[in-house]
mmCIF file of C-alpha atoms in Angstrom:
data_model
loop_
_atom_site.group_PDB
_atom_site.id
_atom_site.type_symbol
_atom_site.label_atom_id
_atom_site.label_comp_id
_atom_site.label_asym_id
_atom_site.label_seq_id
_atom_site.Cartn_x
_atom_site.Cartn_y
_atom_site.Cartn_z
ATOM 1 C CA MET A 1 -18.353 46.751 12.803
ATOM 2 C CA ARG A 2 -17.593 47.285 9.133
ATOM 3 C CA SER A 3 -19.712 45.472 6.564
ATOM 4 C CA THR A 4 -18.410 45.718 3.016
ATOM 5 C CA GLU A 5 -19.959 44.755 -0.266
ATOM 6 C CA HIS A 6 -18.775 43.824 -3.742
ATOM 7 C CA LEU A 7 -19.177 47.275 -5.327
ATOM 8 C CA GLU A 8 -18.353 48.901 -8.610
ATOM 9 C CA ASP A 9 -16.738 52.311 -8.372
ATOM 10 C CA VAL A 10 -19.766 54.226 -9.653
ATOM 11 C CA ALA A 11 -22.540 51.820 -8.675
ATOM 12 C CA ASP A 12 -25.087 52.340 -5.940
ATOM 13 C CA PRO A 13 -26.606 48.892 -5.397
ATOM 14 C CA GLY A 14 -27.875 49.743 -1.931
ATOM 15 C CA GLY A 15 -29.718 52.882 -2.956
ATOM 16 C CA THR A 16 -27.601 54.986 -0.584
ATOM 17 C CA GLY A 17 -27.106 57.909 -2.965
ATOM 18 C CA VAL A 18 -23.367 57.208 -3.155
ATOM 19 C CA SER A 19 -21.967 57.497 -6.682
ATOM 20 C CA VAL A 20 -18.243 57.000 -5.958
ATOM 21 C CA TYR A 21 -16.670 54.468 -3.606
ATOM 22 C CA ALA A 22 -13.060 54.663 -2.473
ATOM 23 C CA ALA A 23 -10.820 53.157 0.185
ATOM 24 C CA GLY A 24 -7.563 53.889 1.933
ATOM 25 C CA ALA A 25 -5.607 53.491 5.141
ATOM 26 C CA LEU A 26 -4.202 55.455 8.026
ATOM 27 C CA CYS A 27 -0.666 54.080 8.162
ATOM 28 C CA TRP A 28 0.764 54.269 11.656
ATOM 29 C CA ARG A 29 3.919 53.415 13.563
ATOM 30 C CA VAL A 30 5.321 53.988 17.041
ATOM 31 C CA LYS A 31 8.723 55.656 17.040
ATOM 32 C CA LYS A 32 10.522 56.452 20.300
ATOM 33 C CA LYS A 33 7.281 55.517 22.083
ATOM 34 C CA LYS A 34 5.319 58.138 20.145
ATOM 35 C CA LEU A 35 2.557 57.478 17.635
ATOM 36 C CA GLU A 36 3.196 58.749 14.110
ATOM 37 C CA LEU A 37 0.904 58.862 11.088
ATOM 38 C CA LEU A 38 1.610 59.028 7.374
ATOM 39 C CA LEU A 39 0.167 61.888 5.342
ATOM 40 C CA ILE A 40 0.473 62.408 1.592
ATOM 41 C CA HIS A 41 0.493 65.606 -0.445
ATOM 42 C CA ARG A 42 -1.192 65.576 -3.849
ATOM 43 C CA GLN A 43 0.064 68.241 -6.208
ATOM 44 C CA ARG A 44 -3.073 68.117 -8.348
ATOM 45 C CA TYR A 45 -5.233 69.295 -5.459
ATOM 46 C CA ASP A 46 -2.493 70.880 -3.314
ATOM 47 C CA ASP A 47 -3.895 69.043 -0.301
ATOM 48 C CA TRP A 48 -2.776 66.794 2.545
ATOM 49 C CA SER A 49 -4.732 63.590 3.054
ATOM 50 C CA TRP A 50 -4.557 59.886 3.829
ATOM 51 C CA PRO A 51 -3.516 57.496 1.039
ATOM 52 C CA LYS A 52 -6.712 56.454 -0.744
ATOM 53 C CA GLY A 53 -8.331 56.041 -4.133
ATOM 54 C CA LYS A 54 -11.354 54.849 -6.083
ATOM 55 C CA LEU A 55 -12.280 51.214 -6.517
ATOM 56 C CA ASP A 56 -11.308 49.492 -9.714
ATOM 57 C CA ASN A 57 -14.143 47.671 -11.412
ATOM 58 C CA GLY A 58 -14.876 44.410 -9.561
ATOM 59 C CA GLU A 59 -12.509 45.234 -6.699
ATOM 60 C CA THR A 60 -13.360 44.955 -3.009
ATOM 61 C CA LEU A 61 -12.928 47.865 -0.635
ATOM 62 C CA ALA A 62 -10.234 46.010 1.316
ATOM 63 C CA GLU A 63 -8.251 45.249 -1.842
ATOM 64 C CA CYS A 64 -8.575 48.862 -2.929
ATOM 65 C CA ALA A 65 -7.172 50.179 0.350
ATOM 66 C CA VAL A 66 -4.104 47.920 0.126
ATOM 67 C CA ARG A 67 -3.535 48.647 -3.555
ATOM 68 C CA GLU A 68 -3.856 52.420 -3.222
ATOM 69 C CA VAL A 69 -1.348 52.648 -0.377
ATOM 70 C CA TYR A 70 1.144 50.608 -2.365
ATOM 71 C CA GLU A 71 0.607 52.568 -5.571
ATOM 72 C CA GLU A 72 0.783 55.984 -3.938
ATOM 73 C CA VAL A 73 3.623 55.513 -1.471
ATOM 74 C CA GLY A 74 5.138 52.100 -2.189
ATOM 75 C CA LEU A 75 4.269 50.609 1.201
ATOM 76 C CA PRO A 76 2.939 47.034 1.337
ATOM 77 C CA ILE A 77 0.378 46.903 4.153
ATOM 78 C CA THR A 78 -1.796 44.485 6.048
ATOM 79 C CA LEU A 79 -5.119 45.906 7.153
ATOM 80 C CA GLY A 80 -5.747 46.405 10.856
ATOM 81 C CA ILE A 81 -8.915 47.540 12.567
ATOM 82 C CA PRO A 82 -11.625 49.175 10.441
ATOM 83 C CA LEU A 83 -12.069 52.919 10.959
ATOM 84 C CA PRO A 84 -15.108 55.123 10.281
ATOM 85 C CA SER A 85 -15.908 55.767 6.649
ATOM 86 C CA ILE A 86 -16.513 59.337 5.527
ATOM 87 C CA ARG A 87 -18.732 60.959 2.896
ATOM 88 C CA TYR A 88 -18.391 64.195 0.997
ATOM 89 C CA VAL A 89 -19.603 65.723 -2.241
ATOM 90 C CA VAL A 90 -17.519 65.537 -5.430
ATOM 91 C CA LYS A 91 -18.433 66.406 -9.027
ATOM 92 C CA PRO A 92 -19.958 62.968 -9.849
ATOM 93 C CA GLY A 93 -22.038 63.111 -6.644
ATOM 94 C CA LEU A 94 -21.619 61.726 -3.132
ATOM 95 C CA LYS A 95 -18.286 60.001 -2.431
ATOM 96 C CA GLU A 96 -17.846 57.422 0.329
ATOM 97 C CA VAL A 97 -14.338 56.518 1.508
ATOM 98 C CA HIS A 98 -13.690 53.460 3.689
ATOM 99 C CA TYR A 99 -10.605 53.447 5.919
ATOM 100 C CA TRP A 100 -8.572 50.948 7.901
ATOM 101 C CA ALA A 101 -5.682 51.380 10.298
ATOM 102 C CA ALA A 102 -2.484 49.846 8.917
ATOM 103 C CA PRO A 103 0.659 49.281 11.002
ATOM 104 C CA VAL A 104 3.907 49.688 9.055
ATOM 105 C CA ASP A 105 7.569 49.240 9.817
ATOM 106 C CA ASP A 106 10.319 51.787 9.261
ATOM 107 C CA MET A 107 10.475 51.296 5.500
ATOM 108 C CA PRO A 108 10.420 54.835 4.039
ATOM 109 C CA PRO A 109 7.424 55.768 1.898
ATOM 110 C CA ILE A 110 8.252 56.606 -1.711
ATOM 111 C CA PRO A 111 5.833 59.005 -3.444
ATOM 112 C CA ASP A 112 4.699 57.775 -6.850
ATOM 113 C CA GLY A 113 5.531 61.167 -8.370
ATOM 114 C CA LYS A 114 2.315 61.196 -10.381
ATOM 115 C CA GLU A 115 -0.421 61.900 -7.867
ATOM 116 C CA VAL A 116 1.704 62.146 -4.719
ATOM 117 C CA ASP A 117 4.707 64.484 -4.610
ATOM 118 C CA ALA A 118 5.455 64.409 -0.866
ATOM 119 C CA THR A 119 4.889 62.316 2.244
ATOM 120 C CA ILE A 120 5.387 63.036 5.910
ATOM 121 C CA TRP A 121 5.379 61.063 9.154
ATOM 122 C CA CYS A 122 3.944 63.306 11.830
ATOM 123 C CA SER A 123 2.276 63.406 15.225
ATOM 124 C CA PRO A 124 -1.520 63.146 15.473
ATOM 125 C CA THR A 125 -1.672 66.820 16.433
ATOM 126 C CA LYS A 126 0.281 67.889 13.364
ATOM 127 C CA ALA A 127 -1.782 65.583 11.161
ATOM 128 C CA ARG A 128 -4.976 67.171 12.449
ATOM 129 C CA GLY A 129 -3.652 70.604 11.504
ATOM 130 C CA LEU A 130 -2.436 69.573 8.049
ATOM 131 C CA LEU A 131 -5.472 67.585 6.831
ATOM 132 C CA SER A 132 -7.236 69.546 4.108
ATOM 133 C CA ASN A 133 -10.589 67.723 4.247
ATOM 134 C CA PRO A 134 -12.261 68.294 7.646
ATOM 135 C CA SER A 135 -14.013 64.918 7.456
ATOM 136 C CA ASP A 136 -10.622 63.143 7.347
ATOM 137 C CA VAL A 137 -10.388 63.876 11.081
ATOM 138 C CA GLU A 138 -13.088 61.274 11.822
ATOM 139 C CA PRO A 139 -10.956 58.178 11.149
ATOM 140 C CA LEU A 140 -8.039 59.933 12.896
ATOM 141 C CA ASP A 141 -10.118 60.370 16.059
ATOM 142 C CA ALA A 142 -11.104 56.687 15.979
ATOM 143 C CA LEU A 143 -7.492 55.599 15.534
ATOM 144 C CA LEU A 144 -6.359 57.775 18.441
ATOM 145 C CA ALA A 145 -9.112 56.407 20.667
ATOM 146 C CA ALA A 146 -7.996 52.856 19.849
ATOM 147 C CA HIS A 147 -4.367 53.733 20.542
ATOM 148 C CA GLU A 148 -5.228 55.231 23.917
ATOM 149 C CA ALA A 149 -7.381 52.211 24.771
ATOM 150 C CA GLY A 150 -4.613 49.784 23.788
ATOM 151 C CA THR A 151 -6.729 48.268 20.991
ATOM 152 C CA LEU A 152 -4.907 49.600 17.924
ATOM 153 C CA ALA A 153 -2.320 46.823 17.583
ATOM 154 C CA THR A 154 -4.142 43.651 16.506
ATOM 155 C CA TRP A 155 -3.849 40.432 14.530
ATOM 156 C CA PRO A 156 -6.663 38.962 12.388
ATOM 157 C CA LEU A 157 -8.638 35.753 12.836
ATOM 158 C CA LEU A 158 -10.743 35.230 9.719
ATOM 159 C CA VAL A 159 -13.798 32.964 9.686
ATOM 160 C CA VAL A 160 -14.689 31.776 6.184
ATOM 161 C CA ARG A 161 -17.825 29.890 5.257
ATOM 162 C CA HIS A 162 -16.946 27.610 2.362
ATOM 163 C CA ALA A 163 -17.986 28.807 -1.085
ATOM 164 C CA LYS A 164 -21.187 27.704 -2.809
ATOM 165 C CA ALA A 165 -21.261 23.924 -3.267
ATOM 166 C CA LYS A 166 -23.292 21.684 -5.533
ATOM 167 C CA PRO A 167 -26.772 21.109 -4.042
ATOM 168 C CA ARG A 168 -27.085 18.241 -1.584
ATOM 169 C CA ALA A 169 -30.078 16.905 -3.501
ATOM 170 C CA ALA A 170 -27.980 16.633 -6.647
ATOM 171 C CA TRP A 171 -25.137 14.732 -4.973
ATOM 172 C CA THR A 172 -25.373 10.980 -4.344
ATOM 173 C CA ARG A 173 -21.859 10.212 -3.158
ATOM 174 C CA ALA A 174 -20.211 10.845 0.224
ATOM 175 C CA GLU A 175 -21.126 14.218 1.736
ATOM 176 C CA GLY A 176 -17.495 15.028 2.423
ATOM 177 C CA GLU A 177 -16.757 14.758 -1.287
ATOM 178 C CA ARG A 178 -19.420 17.201 -2.450
ATOM 179 C CA PRO A 179 -17.574 19.773 -4.602
ATOM 180 C CA LEU A 180 -18.016 23.462 -5.257
ATOM 181 C CA ALA A 181 -20.493 24.655 -7.853
ATOM 182 C CA ALA A 182 -19.278 26.851 -10.709
ATOM 183 C CA THR A 183 -20.221 29.955 -8.705
ATOM 184 C CA GLY A 184 -18.322 28.544 -5.733
ATOM 185 C CA ARG A 185 -15.170 28.138 -7.790
ATOM 186 C CA ARG A 186 -15.403 31.784 -8.791
ATOM 187 C CA GLN A 187 -15.984 32.721 -5.144
ATOM 188 C CA ALA A 188 -12.815 30.829 -4.179
ATOM 189 C CA LEU A 189 -10.767 32.872 -6.660
ATOM 190 C CA TYR A 190 -12.374 36.037 -5.310
ATOM 191 C CA LEU A 191 -11.441 34.961 -1.772
ATOM 192 C CA GLN A 192 -7.847 34.461 -2.860
ATOM 193 C CA ARG A 193 -7.637 38.187 -3.616
ATOM 194 C CA LEU A 194 -9.674 39.328 -0.636
ATOM 195 C CA LEU A 195 -7.687 37.372 1.968
ATOM 196 C CA MET A 196 -4.473 38.999 0.728
ATOM 197 C CA SER A 197 -5.580 42.136 2.580
ATOM 198 C CA TRP A 198 -4.914 40.395 5.930
ATOM 199 C CA HIS A 199 -2.238 37.884 4.880
ATOM 200 C CA PRO A 200 -3.250 34.949 7.101
ATOM 201 C CA GLU A 201 -0.149 32.795 7.471
ATOM 202 C CA ARG A 202 -2.090 29.710 8.536
ATOM 203 C CA ILE A 203 -5.313 28.122 7.365
ATOM 204 C CA VAL A 204 -7.239 25.764 9.629
ATOM 205 C CA THR A 205 -9.976 23.983 7.721
ATOM 206 C CA SER A 206 -12.500 21.211 7.606
ATOM 207 C CA GLY A 207 -11.164 18.406 5.452
ATOM 208 C CA TRP A 208 -14.328 18.124 3.382
ATOM 209 C CA MET A 209 -13.847 18.827 -0.309
ATOM 210 C CA ARG A 210 -15.835 22.074 -0.468
ATOM 211 C CA CYS A 211 -13.731 23.676 2.272
ATOM 212 C CA ILE A 212 -10.441 22.502 0.804
ATOM 213 C CA ALA A 213 -11.442 23.839 -2.623
ATOM 214 C CA THR A 214 -12.461 27.175 -1.085
ATOM 215 C CA ILE A 215 -9.085 27.888 0.496
ATOM 216 C CA SER A 216 -6.877 26.216 -2.118
ATOM 217 C CA PRO A 217 -6.408 29.249 -4.412
ATOM 218 C CA TYR A 218 -5.176 31.409 -1.531
ATOM 219 C CA ALA A 219 -3.013 28.639 -0.065
ATOM 220 C CA GLN A 220 -1.388 27.935 -3.413
ATOM 221 C CA ALA A 221 -0.766 31.609 -4.124
ATOM 222 C CA THR A 222 0.795 32.368 -0.741
ATOM 223 C CA LYS A 223 2.224 29.056 0.483
ATOM 224 C CA ALA A 224 0.250 29.534 3.703
ATOM 225 C CA LYS A 225 0.392 26.555 6.030
ATOM 226 C CA VAL A 226 -2.788 24.458 5.885
ATOM 227 C CA LYS A 227 -3.970 22.271 8.753
ATOM 228 C CA VAL A 228 -6.956 19.961 8.295
ATOM 229 C CA VAL A 229 -9.004 19.649 11.493
ATOM 230 C CA PRO A 230 -11.715 16.952 11.522
ATOM 231 C CA SER A 231 -13.689 18.642 14.327
ATOM 232 C CA LEU A 232 -14.552 21.471 11.911
ATOM 233 C CA THR A 233 -16.528 19.126 9.620
ATOM 234 C CA GLU A 234 -20.319 18.983 9.877
ATOM 235 C CA ALA A 235 -20.303 15.347 11.014
ATOM 236 C CA ASP A 236 -17.691 15.709 13.775
ATOM 237 C CA HIS A 237 -19.230 18.940 14.988
ATOM 238 C CA LYS A 238 -22.632 17.286 15.279
ATOM 239 C CA ARG A 239 -21.125 14.558 17.469
ATOM 240 C CA ASN A 240 -19.051 16.889 19.633
ATOM 241 C CA PRO A 241 -19.454 20.688 19.221
ATOM 242 C CA ALA A 242 -17.059 21.303 22.119
ATOM 243 C CA LYS A 243 -14.126 20.153 20.007
ATOM 244 C CA ALA A 244 -14.856 22.816 17.389
ATOM 245 C CA ALA A 245 -15.061 25.439 20.132
ATOM 246 C CA ALA A 246 -11.710 24.243 21.462
ATOM 247 C CA VAL A 247 -10.140 24.777 18.039
ATOM 248 C CA ILE A 248 -11.153 28.460 18.117
ATOM 249 C CA GLU A 249 -9.929 28.836 21.698
ATOM 250 C CA ARG A 250 -6.522 27.481 20.737
ATOM 251 C CA LEU A 251 -6.264 29.794 17.748
ATOM 252 C CA LEU A 252 -7.104 32.838 19.857
ATOM 253 C CA ALA A 253 -4.269 31.875 22.198
ATOM 254 C CA LYS A 254 -1.701 31.592 19.392
ATOM 255 C CA SER A 255 -1.758 35.265 18.265
ATOM 256 C CA SER A 256 -0.997 34.371 14.661
ATOM 257 C CA ALA A 257 -2.912 35.618 11.609
ATOM 258 C CA THR A 258 -5.158 32.679 10.702
ATOM 259 C CA ALA A 259 -8.136 31.849 8.485
ATOM 260 C CA VAL A 260 -10.663 29.201 9.553
ATOM 261 C CA CYS A 261 -12.811 27.568 6.871
ATOM 262 C CA THR A 262 -15.879 25.613 7.942
ATOM 263 C CA HIS A 263 -19.572 24.896 7.332
ATOM 264 C CA ARG A 264 -22.873 26.624 8.104
ATOM 265 C CA PRO A 265 -23.881 24.165 10.884
ATOM 266 C CA VAL A 266 -20.547 24.779 12.633
ATOM 267 C CA LEU A 267 -20.795 28.578 12.538
ATOM 268 C CA PRO A 268 -23.048 29.001 15.626
ATOM 269 C CA THR A 269 -20.398 27.289 17.761
ATOM 270 C CA VAL A 270 -17.576 29.320 16.219
ATOM 271 C CA LEU A 271 -19.418 32.613 16.671
ATOM 272 C CA ALA A 272 -20.537 31.789 20.212
ATOM 273 C CA THR A 273 -16.910 31.087 21.117
ATOM 274 C CA LEU A 274 -15.766 34.372 19.599
ATOM 275 C CA ALA A 275 -18.507 36.220 21.515
ATOM 276 C CA THR A 276 -16.977 35.204 24.835
ATOM 277 C CA HIS A 277 -13.801 37.073 23.875
ATOM 278 C CA MET A 278 -15.362 40.478 23.235
ATOM 279 C CA ASP A 279 -17.391 43.134 24.975
ATOM 280 C CA PRO A 280 -21.177 42.541 24.951
ATOM 281 C CA ALA A 281 -21.762 45.547 22.677
ATOM 282 C CA LEU A 282 -19.428 44.115 20.047
ATOM 283 C CA ALA A 283 -20.842 40.614 20.487
ATOM 284 C CA GLY A 284 -24.254 42.129 19.803
ATOM 285 C CA VAL A 285 -23.379 42.801 16.177
ATOM 286 C CA LEU A 286 -22.223 39.280 15.400
ATOM 287 C CA PRO A 287 -24.517 37.546 12.884
ATOM 288 C CA VAL A 288 -27.059 35.566 14.911
ATOM 289 C CA LEU A 289 -29.581 34.404 12.321
ATOM 290 C CA ASP A 290 -29.200 31.296 10.210
ATOM 291 C CA PRO A 291 -27.216 30.987 7.917
ATOM 292 C CA HIS A 292 -24.957 33.463 9.834
ATOM 293 C CA LEU A 293 -22.612 33.861 6.845
ATOM 294 C CA ALA A 294 -23.427 33.371 3.185
ATOM 295 C CA PRO A 295 -21.379 30.869 1.160
ATOM 296 C CA GLY A 296 -17.992 32.471 0.556
ATOM 297 C CA GLU A 297 -18.526 35.235 3.119
ATOM 298 C CA VAL A 298 -15.760 36.256 5.544
ATOM 299 C CA LEU A 299 -15.899 37.574 9.090
ATOM 300 C CA VAL A 300 -12.700 39.212 10.328
ATOM 301 C CA ALA A 301 -12.116 39.318 14.085
ATOM 302 C CA HIS A 302 -9.334 41.707 15.134
ATOM 303 C CA VAL A 303 -7.626 40.347 18.228
ATOM 304 C CA SER A 304 -5.669 42.623 20.548
ATOM 305 C CA ILE A 305 -1.919 42.141 20.789
ATOM 306 C CA ASP A 306 -1.678 44.027 24.096
ATOM 307 C CA ASN A 307 -4.593 42.077 25.615
ATOM 308 C CA PRO A 308 -4.132 38.551 24.211
ATOM 309 C CA GLY A 309 -7.309 36.750 23.224
ATOM 310 C CA ARG A 310 -9.477 39.883 23.391
ATOM 311 C CA ILE A 311 -11.386 40.705 20.190
ATOM 312 C CA VAL A 312 -11.665 44.480 19.763
ATOM 313 C CA ALA A 313 -13.245 44.846 16.306
ATOM 314 C CA ILE A 314 -15.082 42.760 13.722
ATOM 315 C CA GLU A 315 -16.064 43.232 10.108
ATOM 316 C CA GLN A 316 -17.866 41.209 7.442
ATOM 317 C CA HIS A 317 -17.098 40.943 3.750
ATOM 318 C CA LYS A 318 -19.784 39.727 1.370
ATOM 319 C CA PRO A 319 -19.032 36.995 -1.154
ATOM 320 C CA TYR A 320 -18.700 37.271 -4.888
ATOM 321 C CA GLU A 321 -22.060 36.938 -6.612
ATOM 322 C CA ASP A 322 -22.586 36.123 -10.275
#
């Protein structure tokens, strides 16, 4: 499981000793039934590595990984399964790099000419021999293990808890009309950027105002299809939790990148349903304590393409905080 925070590029809010955060991706494709990986050569360092770079101020790790791959080699990517992060010492201190697998089509990479002067698609064995930083082998090993296990090719099901709403005590009208607070509106804009890393094509949401307002910025920016499902509201879930569970079951059967936006009281049912589609060890790292997800937080479940309905990896992404 990968848990990511809202981090500045030189901040160390967790007291981990890390002074520089970066992110990147291991771009992969299967050509003539053989796995190939994309390496870049940086003339400044005369090294071979994975596309990666430091976080911009206020950027999430997922956004950084997508942006860096596009800036360095011109490839638009959607993030796949999370891979192990690595740490090594640089001049400012300890650097931590977070990686994801990223499937790409046959579009040729185009070096930016500034930092990257060459790219190469190569076999895992050749990549292992070319990599200049020994620690870069760690995410490679994880990617190879997933490929051999048939769990590398996935699609994402994202579970979003609606952003921070106005307090219940301060709202006297219908509960379904309770709007987002000012912080919640900022969280919704933050989610618009974050969700771009997985490009959900469909959004399934509670029809209550705070859920609609949470997903609206992303839906408007991408023209994603939005479906309002009453069984994902607090009231309908309280009357019949099985209907909310059935919504998740149907989505897992569709194999289409989707985001689900719902409420804290509905999350135990959603998470319990997801748990039945993964190995016990993976289910053991699902959030089990109330409130399960913070307002505006996202859980990404990576569902196997080769083994439909089977969740092979999960990760959580913390919400924007003022």
